[in-house]
Coordinates of C-alpha atoms in Angstrom, one line a residue:
M1409 CA 68.1 154.2 106.0
D1410 CA 65.3 152.7 104.0
R1411 CA 64.2 149.5 105.5
R1412 CA 63.9 147.7 102.1
L1413 CA 67.5 148.7 101.3
F1414 CA 68.7 147.4 104.8
L1415 CA 66.8 143.9 104.1
A1416 CA 68.2 143.7 100.6
G1417 CA 71.7 144.4 101.8
A1418 CA 71.4 141.9 104.7
G1419 CA 70.1 139.3 102.3
A1420 CA 72.9 139.8 99.8
L1421 CA 75.4 139.5 102.7
A1422 CA 73.9 136.3 103.8
A1423 CA 73.8 134.9 100.3
S1424 CA 77.3 135.9 99.9
T1425 CA 78.5 134.1 103.2
R1426 CA 76.6 130.9 102.3
A1427 CA 78.2 130.9 98.8
G1428 CA 81.6 131.3 100.4
A1429 CA 81.0 128.5 102.9
Q1430 CA 79.8 126.1 100.1
G1431 CA 82.8 127.0 98.1
A1432 CA 85.3 126.1 100.9
F1433 CA 87.1 122.9 100.5
P1434 CA 86.3 120.4 101.8
S1435 CA 83.1 121.2 103.1
R1436 CA 82.0 117.4 103.0
G1437 CA 83.4 113.8 103.1
I1438 CA 85.8 112.6 100.9
T1439 CA 86.1 109.2 99.1
M1440 CA 89.3 107.6 98.2
T1441 CA 89.1 104.6 95.9
V1442 CA 91.7 101.9 96.1
P1443 CA 91.7 99.7 92.9
H1444 CA 92.7 96.6 94.8
A1445 CA 91.2 94.2 97.2
P1446 CA 91.4 95.0 100.9
G1447 CA 94.4 94.0 102.9
G1448 CA 97.2 94.1 100.5
P1449 CA 100.1 96.7 100.6
V1450 CA 98.2 99.4 98.6
D1451 CA 95.0 99.2 100.6
S1452 CA 97.3 99.2 103.8
V1453 CA 99.2 102.3 102.9
A1454 CA 95.9 104.0 101.5
R1455 CA 94.2 103.5 104.9
L1456 CA 97.0 105.0 106.8
V1457 CA 96.9 108.0 104.5
A1458 CA 93.1 108.3 104.8
Q1459 CA 93.0 108.2 108.5
G1460 CA 95.8 111.0 108.9
L1461 CA 94.0 113.1 106.2
E1462 CA 90.8 113.0 108.0
R1463 CA 92.2 114.5 111.2
E1464 CA 94.2 117.0 109.0
L1465 CA 91.1 118.1 107.1
R1466 CA 88.4 117.6 109.7
Q1467 CA 86.4 115.8 107.2
S1468 CA 85.5 112.0 106.8
V1469 CA 87.9 110.2 104.2
V1470 CA 86.5 106.9 103.4
V1471 CA 88.3 104.3 101.7
E1472 CA 86.6 102.4 98.9
N1473 CA 87.9 99.3 97.4
R1474 CA 86.9 98.9 93.6
A1475 CA 89.0 95.8 92.6
G1476 CA 89.4 94.3 89.3
A1477 CA 91.6 93.9 86.1
S1478 CA 94.9 94.7 88.0
G1479 CA 93.6 98.2 89.0
V1480 CA 91.9 99.1 85.8
V1481 CA 88.2 98.8 87.2
G1482 CA 89.0 101.4 90.0
A1483 CA 91.0 103.8 87.8
G1484 CA 88.4 103.9 85.2
Y1485 CA 85.7 105.0 87.7
I1486 CA 87.9 107.8 89.1
A1487 CA 88.7 109.1 85.7
K1488 CA 85.0 109.8 85.1
Q1489 CA 84.4 111.6 88.5
P1490 CA 84.0 115.4 88.8
P1491 CA 87.6 117.0 89.5
D1492 CA 86.4 118.6 92.7
G1493 CA 88.6 116.9 95.2
Y1494 CA 86.0 114.7 96.8
S1495 CA 86.9 111.7 94.7
L1496 CA 90.7 110.6 95.1
Y1497 CA 92.4 107.6 94.0
F1498 CA 95.4 105.7 95.7
N1499 CA 97.4 103.3 93.7
A1500 CA 101.0 102.1 93.1
S1501 CA 103.5 102.1 90.4
I1502 CA 101.2 99.6 88.6
H1503 CA 98.9 102.5 87.6
I1504 CA 101.4 103.8 84.8
V1505 CA 102.3 100.3 83.8
N1506 CA 99.1 98.8 83.2
P1507 CA 98.7 100.7 79.9
L1508 CA 101.9 99.1 78.8
T1509 CA 101.2 95.6 79.6
R1510 CA 97.5 95.0 79.1
K1511 CA 96.2 93.9 75.6
E1512 CA 92.6 95.2 76.3
P1513 CA 92.4 98.9 76.1
A1514 CA 91.7 100.4 79.6
G1515 CA 89.3 103.1 78.3
F1516 CA 91.4 106.0 80.0
D1517 CA 94.8 107.3 79.8
A1518 CA 96.7 106.8 82.8
I1519 CA 98.7 110.2 82.5
K1520 CA 96.4 112.6 80.9
D1521 CA 93.0 111.5 82.6
F1522 CA 94.6 112.0 86.3
T1523 CA 96.0 114.8 88.4
P1524 CA 99.1 113.7 90.4
I1525 CA 98.6 115.1 93.9
F1526 CA 101.1 113.5 96.2
K1527 CA 103.6 110.7 96.4
V1528 CA 103.7 109.4 100.0
A1529 CA 105.8 106.4 100.0
R1530 CA 108.3 104.0 98.3
G1531 CA 109.7 100.5 99.0
P1532 CA 112.4 98.5 97.4
V1533 CA 111.9 95.0 95.9
V1534 CA 113.9 92.3 97.3
F1535 CA 115.3 89.3 95.5
S1536 CA 114.7 86.1 97.8
V1537 CA 115.0 82.4 97.4
P1538 CA 113.9 79.5 99.6
A1539 CA 116.4 78.5 102.4
S1540 CA 116.4 74.9 101.0
L1541 CA 117.7 76.1 97.6
G1542 CA 121.3 76.0 99.1
V1543 CA 122.5 79.4 97.6
N1544 CA 123.9 82.2 99.8
T1545 CA 124.7 84.9 97.2
L1546 CA 123.3 86.2 94.1
A1547 CA 126.3 84.9 92.1
E1548 CA 125.6 81.4 93.4
F1549 CA 122.1 81.7 92.3
I1550 CA 123.2 82.9 88.8
A1551 CA 125.3 80.1 88.4
K1552 CA 123.1 77.4 89.5
A1553 CA 120.3 79.0 87.2
K1554 CA 122.6 78.7 84.3
A1555 CA 123.8 75.3 85.0
E1556 CA 120.0 73.8 85.9
P1557 CA 117.6 76.2 83.8
D1558 CA 115.0 73.4 83.3
K1559 CA 114.8 73.0 87.1
M1560 CA 114.3 76.7 88.2
N1561 CA 111.8 79.4 87.9
F1562 CA 110.8 82.9 89.0
A1563 CA 107.4 83.7 91.1
V1564 CA 105.8 86.8 89.9
S1565 CA 102.9 88.3 92.1
G1566 CA 101.1 90.3 89.4
F1567 CA 101.6 91.0 85.8
G1568 CA 103.0 94.5 85.4
S1569 CA 103.8 94.7 89.1
A1570 CA 107.0 96.5 90.3
G1571 CA 108.2 93.0 91.1
H1572 CA 107.4 91.6 87.7
M1573 CA 109.1 94.5 86.0
S1574 CA 112.2 94.1 88.2
T1575 CA 112.4 90.4 87.3
E1576 CA 112.2 91.1 83.7
L1577 CA 115.0 93.7 84.3
F1578 CA 117.2 91.2 86.2
R1579 CA 116.6 88.6 83.4
L1580 CA 117.9 91.1 80.9
R1581 CA 120.9 92.1 82.8
S1582 CA 122.0 88.7 84.3
G1583 CA 121.3 86.4 81.2
V1584 CA 119.2 84.3 83.5
K1585 CA 116.3 83.4 81.3
L1586 CA 114.3 81.3 83.8
P1587 CA 110.5 81.0 83.1
L1588 CA 107.9 83.0 85.2
V1589 CA 105.1 81.5 87.3
L1590 CA 102.4 84.1 87.5
Y1591 CA 100.5 84.4 91.0
R1592 CA 97.5 86.3 92.1
G1593 CA 99.1 88.3 94.8
G1594 CA 102.4 88.0 96.9
G1595 CA 100.9 85.8 99.7
P1596 CA 100.4 82.7 97.4
A1597 CA 103.8 83.3 95.8
V1598 CA 105.7 83.5 99.1
N1599 CA 103.9 80.4 100.2
D1600 CA 105.3 78.4 97.3
L1601 CA 108.7 80.1 97.7
V1602 CA 109.0 78.9 101.3
A1603 CA 107.9 75.4 100.0
G1604 CA 110.5 75.3 97.4
H1605 CA 108.1 75.2 94.6
V1606 CA 109.5 78.3 93.0
S1607 CA 113.2 79.2 93.0
A1608 CA 113.2 83.0 93.4
F1609 CA 110.9 85.9 94.0
L1610 CA 111.3 89.5 93.3
D1611 CA 108.7 91.7 95.1
P1612 CA 108.1 94.6 97.4
I1613 CA 109.8 94.0 100.8
L1614 CA 106.6 93.5 102.6
S1615 CA 105.7 90.3 100.8
A1616 CA 108.7 88.1 102.1
L1617 CA 110.2 90.1 105.1
P1618 CA 108.6 88.0 107.7
Q1619 CA 109.8 84.7 106.0
I1620 CA 113.2 86.4 105.6
R1621 CA 113.5 87.3 109.3
G1622 CA 112.3 83.8 110.2
G1623 CA 115.1 82.2 108.2
R1624 CA 112.8 80.3 105.9
V1625 CA 113.8 82.5 102.9
K1626 CA 117.0 84.1 102.1
A1627 CA 117.3 87.6 100.7
L1628 CA 120.1 87.9 98.1
A1629 CA 119.7 91.5 96.8
I1630 CA 117.7 94.7 97.3
G1631 CA 116.5 96.5 94.2
A1632 CA 117.1 100.1 95.3
K1633 CA 119.7 102.8 95.2
T1634 CA 120.8 102.3 98.8
R1635 CA 120.5 99.4 101.2
S1636 CA 117.1 99.0 103.2
P1637 CA 117.3 99.8 106.9
H1638 CA 115.0 96.8 107.4
L1639 CA 117.6 94.4 105.7
P1640 CA 120.7 96.4 106.2
D1641 CA 123.0 93.4 105.6
V1642 CA 121.5 92.6 102.3
P1643 CA 123.4 94.5 99.2
T1644 CA 121.9 96.3 96.6
F1645 CA 122.0 94.9 92.9
A1646 CA 124.5 97.8 92.1
E1647 CA 126.8 96.6 94.8
L1648 CA 126.7 93.1 93.1
G1649 CA 127.6 94.5 89.5
F1650 CA 124.1 95.1 88.3
P1651 CA 123.4 98.8 88.4
G1652 CA 120.0 100.1 87.3
I1653 CA 117.9 97.4 88.9
D1654 CA 116.2 99.6 91.3
L1655 CA 112.5 100.0 90.4
D1656 CA 111.0 100.8 93.6
T1657 CA 107.3 100.1 94.2
W1658 CA 105.8 103.5 95.0
Y1659 CA 102.4 104.7 96.4
G1660 CA 100.6 108.0 95.6
V1661 CA 97.4 109.9 95.6
W1662 CA 95.9 111.0 92.4
G1663 CA 92.4 112.8 91.5
P1664 CA 90.6 113.2 88.0
A1665 CA 92.3 115.5 85.5
G1666 CA 91.5 119.1 85.8
M1667 CA 91.5 119.7 89.4
P1668 CA 91.4 123.5 90.7
A1669 CA 94.9 124.6 91.9
P1670 CA 93.3 125.6 95.4
V1671 CA 92.0 122.2 95.9
I1672 CA 95.3 120.6 95.0
A1673 CA 97.0 122.8 97.3
T1674 CA 94.8 122.1 100.3
L1675 CA 95.3 118.3 99.6
E1676 CA 98.9 118.6 99.2
D1677 CA 99.2 120.5 102.6
G1678 CA 97.1 117.9 104.4
I1679 CA 98.9 114.9 102.9
R1680 CA 102.3 116.2 103.4
K1681 CA 101.6 116.7 107.0
V1682 CA 100.5 113.0 107.1
A1683 CA 103.5 111.7 105.3
M1684 CA 105.9 113.5 107.6
S1685 CA 104.2 112.6 110.7
D1686 CA 106.0 110.3 113.2
A1687 CA 103.0 108.1 113.5
F1688 CA 102.9 107.6 109.6
K1689 CA 106.6 106.9 109.4
G1690 CA 106.4 104.1 112.3
R1691 CA 103.5 102.4 110.7
L1692 CA 105.2 102.4 107.1
G1693 CA 108.3 101.2 108.8
D1694 CA 106.3 98.1 110.1
L1695 CA 105.3 97.5 106.4
G1696 CA 108.9 97.7 105.1
F1697 CA 108.2 101.0 103.4
E1698 CA 109.6 104.7 103.6
P1699 CA 107.9 108.1 103.5
E1700 CA 108.6 110.2 100.4
A1701 CA 107.0 113.6 100.2
L1702 CA 106.6 114.7 96.7
N1703 CA 104.0 117.4 95.8
S1704 CA 102.0 117.6 92.7
A1705 CA 104.3 119.1 90.4
E1706 CA 107.4 116.9 91.7
F1707 CA 105.0 113.8 91.4
S1708 CA 104.1 114.7 87.9
R1709 CA 107.7 115.1 87.0
F1710 CA 108.5 111.8 88.6
I1711 CA 105.8 109.9 86.8
D1712 CA 107.0 111.3 83.5
T1713 CA 110.4 109.7 84.3
E1714 CA 109.2 106.6 85.6
Y1715 CA 106.9 106.0 82.5
A1716 CA 109.7 106.5 80.2
R1717 CA 111.8 103.9 82.0
Y1718 CA 108.9 101.4 81.9
V1719 CA 108.3 102.1 78.1
A1720 CA 111.9 101.3 77.4
L1721 CA 112.1 98.2 79.5
V1722 CA 108.7 96.9 78.1
K1723 CA 110.3 97.3 74.5
E1724 CA 113.7 95.8 75.5
A1725 CA 112.4 92.7 77.3
G1726 CA 109.7 92.3 74.4
I1727 CA 107.0 92.0 76.9
E1728 CA 103.7 90.9 75.4
P1729 CA 100.7 92.7 76.6
Q1730 CA 98.1 90.2 78.3

């Protein structure tokens, strides 16, 4: 065989091997953007997913916090990144609510500019009141609120959050039109709830669970289709005569629009293994959440349904963008 032909063939094979290696996903570290400050519920769940995904993919998965404008800053950053799978985005249900509740345009489309990859968890909202309020049931709270509307109010941990939307839904269905007190996060709202400065708080279970267990706050209802294993004695709104108040807070992984199917499939497989692991389930349970494994197609359909619910709620409640 001619030596020149042999060398040419060897060179072509080496080039082909290098190209295949470069094309394999993932071949380098991944960044997962969280559009909220460190330490909150979204950040906590994101870090659990990132740690597990790092083990499954055998590549680093670094969480990067890009907080601002209720998640808009981080989402806007991801929408402009290459859809190669190396820039992921982790957020909660507020991602699809933001466009409906913000007066200032976000600069991106929360549906069209993102690829839903996997829904990993959900958690119910809990309706809680200060122990000092002196009510033990939702019916007693409603009666008191209607009798003393000028003395009571609702805490809201963030405009457009699952808790805010659930509060608006409860106001519609119950006829209790108490004013809203807007906070920057669940921590300050719970502090004022314990102190009795606010009368009620609907928010993801993580916010008030320690105070509920400590007896400083009383849980009156769960905003979910079934009772929570973390508060099994607390009835759902449906059990109390208010069906449909079941707007879970939920958490998922997205990427920029236009991600290749093989990359999505690799990420789906890795995240599914994380979400179904005993370690992940145990840590989620500590936070009051439950795992829920929806792949890209299932997550996309879920988002379409949820978005339609929120569009209808914003219209019915007359929520003015802020």
